[in-house]
XYZ file of C-alpha atoms in Angstrom:
206
model
C 0.000 0.000 0.000
C 2.898 2.351 0.732
C 4.349 1.875 -2.752
C 0.945 2.352 -4.346
C 0.307 5.532 -2.398
C 3.719 6.892 -3.366
C 3.100 6.067 -7.016
C -0.276 7.778 -6.866
C 1.223 10.939 -5.408
C 3.979 11.023 -8.028
C 1.548 10.349 -10.852
C -0.478 13.336 -9.723
C 2.450 15.405 -10.943
C 0.937 15.160 -14.404
C -1.666 17.625 -13.193
C 0.853 19.990 -11.661
C 3.221 22.492 -13.245
C 6.896 22.984 -12.623
C 8.417 26.322 -11.763
C 10.764 28.112 -14.128
C 13.295 30.563 -12.730
C 15.142 32.830 -15.148
C 18.293 34.803 -14.390
C 18.482 38.261 -15.890
C 21.002 41.043 -16.054
C 19.789 44.354 -14.625
C 21.004 47.767 -15.724
C 20.033 51.330 -16.483
C 20.782 54.072 -18.971
C 22.900 57.015 -17.868
C 23.205 60.486 -19.333
C 23.965 64.079 -18.488
C 21.559 66.975 -18.552
C 22.875 70.480 -17.860
C 25.924 69.033 -16.138
C 23.904 66.717 -13.899
C 24.001 62.931 -14.120
C 20.623 61.253 -14.491
C 19.467 57.644 -14.395
C 16.444 56.282 -16.207
C 14.792 52.907 -15.949
C 12.259 51.108 -18.099
C 8.651 51.954 -17.230
C 6.788 49.516 -14.992
C 3.591 47.985 -16.334
C 0.499 48.274 -14.166
C -1.841 45.656 -15.590
C -4.244 43.700 -13.402
C -3.629 40.611 -15.562
C 0.031 40.724 -16.510
C 3.070 40.854 -14.218
C 4.081 44.182 -12.707
C 7.519 44.357 -14.352
C 7.932 44.114 -18.127
C 9.005 40.665 -19.345
C 11.889 41.244 -21.755
C 13.200 37.668 -22.215
C 16.766 38.927 -21.864
C 17.758 36.249 -19.339
C 20.952 34.310 -20.060
C 19.932 31.162 -18.201
C 16.908 29.436 -16.715
C 16.276 26.520 -14.357
C 13.136 24.413 -14.559
C 11.953 21.913 -11.952
C 8.743 19.916 -11.997
C 6.936 16.606 -11.627
C 6.377 14.230 -14.528
C 4.399 11.120 -15.440
C 5.143 8.266 -17.854
C 3.342 5.099 -18.940
C 5.769 2.214 -19.390
C 6.134 -1.511 -20.074
C 8.605 -3.150 -17.675
C 8.951 -6.399 -19.621
C 8.655 -7.282 -23.288
C 5.941 -9.880 -22.763
C 4.109 -8.492 -19.736
C 0.397 -8.122 -20.589
C -0.124 -5.000 -18.461
C 1.694 -1.686 -18.475
C 2.717 0.424 -15.472
C 2.708 4.082 -14.473
C 5.869 5.892 -13.461
C 5.934 9.165 -11.544
C 8.960 11.287 -10.814
C 10.790 14.577 -11.050
C 12.692 16.517 -13.665
C 15.203 19.365 -13.641
C 16.416 21.224 -16.717
C 19.001 23.969 -17.064
C 19.147 26.106 -20.211
C 21.841 28.581 -21.264
C 20.516 30.946 -23.911
C 23.090 31.432 -26.672
C 20.770 33.773 -28.556
C 17.390 35.323 -27.764
C 15.488 32.281 -29.092
C 17.966 29.351 -28.980
C 19.594 27.806 -25.938
C 21.611 24.736 -24.920
C 19.886 22.523 -22.337
C 20.800 19.717 -19.925
C 17.960 17.568 -18.596
C 17.824 14.970 -15.777
C 14.807 12.858 -14.838
C 14.117 10.130 -12.289
C 10.912 8.068 -12.440
C 9.693 5.176 -10.308
C 6.673 2.932 -9.922
C 5.513 -0.622 -9.272
C 4.540 -3.018 -12.028
C 2.367 -6.116 -12.432
C 4.296 -9.291 -13.334
C 3.581 -12.905 -14.276
C 2.254 -15.229 -11.579
C 5.305 -16.776 -9.895
C 6.355 -18.308 -6.545
C 9.093 -15.729 -5.885
C 7.384 -12.313 -5.707
C 4.087 -11.738 -3.895
C 3.727 -8.019 -4.598
C 4.364 -5.564 -7.430
C 8.131 -5.075 -7.891
C 9.603 -1.575 -7.891
C 11.056 -0.276 -11.164
C 12.863 3.034 -11.618
C 14.632 4.919 -14.397
C 17.443 7.490 -14.314
C 17.663 9.573 -17.488
C 20.209 12.193 -18.574
C 19.980 14.121 -21.843
C 21.486 17.110 -23.654
C 19.897 19.169 -26.387
C 18.440 22.483 -27.415
C 15.463 24.671 -26.573
C 13.813 27.052 -29.033
C 11.620 29.932 -27.875
C 8.877 30.547 -30.454
C 5.941 32.840 -29.747
C 6.223 35.142 -26.746
C 4.631 38.228 -25.222
C 4.224 39.876 -21.826
C 2.093 37.063 -20.457
C 3.260 33.757 -21.973
C 5.781 32.029 -24.229
C 5.752 28.855 -26.318
C 8.947 26.769 -26.408
C 10.047 23.654 -28.286
C 12.768 21.273 -27.131
C 14.761 18.326 -28.447
C 16.951 16.250 -26.103
C 18.947 13.042 -26.568
C 20.900 10.893 -24.124
C 20.612 7.630 -22.191
C 18.306 6.104 -19.604
C 19.302 3.423 -17.100
C 16.508 1.134 -15.973
C 16.702 -0.749 -12.665
C 14.302 -3.711 -12.777
C 15.820 -6.031 -10.161
C 15.533 -3.792 -7.088
C 12.780 -5.968 -5.579
C 14.355 -9.259 -6.705
C 17.272 -9.424 -4.272
C 15.867 -12.685 -2.862
C 15.711 -14.234 -6.349
C 19.393 -14.558 -7.356
C 18.957 -17.241 -10.034
C 18.647 -15.619 -13.508
C 16.402 -18.462 -14.702
C 13.984 -17.856 -11.819
C 13.905 -14.161 -12.650
C 12.829 -14.968 -16.201
C 9.574 -16.382 -14.805
C 8.734 -12.969 -13.338
C 8.818 -11.271 -16.736
C 10.860 -8.134 -16.026
C 13.684 -6.763 -18.143
C 17.234 -7.091 -16.852
C 18.965 -3.902 -15.706
C 20.148 -2.001 -18.764
C 21.144 1.367 -20.230
C 19.566 2.419 -23.528
C 19.367 5.514 -25.772
C 16.622 7.994 -24.931
C 15.219 11.032 -26.738
C 12.586 13.605 -25.818
C 10.901 15.838 -28.391
C 8.170 18.187 -27.260
C 7.051 21.637 -26.300
C 5.969 23.752 -23.350
C 3.991 26.860 -22.452
C 5.343 29.323 -19.878
C 2.836 31.520 -18.030
C 4.750 34.507 -16.694
C 4.309 35.338 -13.020
C 7.030 37.991 -13.109
C 10.128 38.892 -15.097
C 12.054 36.053 -13.461
C 9.394 33.467 -12.627
C 6.944 31.426 -14.714
C 4.722 28.377 -14.424
C 5.486 25.824 -17.149
C 3.232 23.143 -18.630
C 5.392 20.770 -20.667
């Protein structure tokens, strides 16, 4: 029941948004008028809908953290699939205004149904660790929201034998139906929408 409750809480992350934090460089214009130095700053918006400060998208980096959900098959011949819930963190360094380099890490875990066998009485735990590199492209944007596209590629390591420590014989493990532990190529192609809360903070649906 504990594993099922944990999986349910993590899977609920599909309905939640991560938080995006952008780092920006602040500055002001300087000039002289009649021998006196003056400083001017950009005007501050006063909309009831949009953020108070103007969103200029001049940040050099951003960090995204959120919860994610994945549907998965833990063995080639298992008749039922499983749900994985977990977390994700992505860092992006913007090379230009619309194109940035990104590094992405994800960890997902859940329990899976298996074949009837005399070795395991409950649903074994399966988890994945995934690391990828790629690019992010910022498409449409305004004061309130932005649409991004991303493409990442890397590897994912799946741990399928965590709950099988009491089943050391490889032939016995075959009766359970799970994959062996392995590392395989992984890619993620998709998009996201950022809803701006302020110049440096946004809620992202990805």
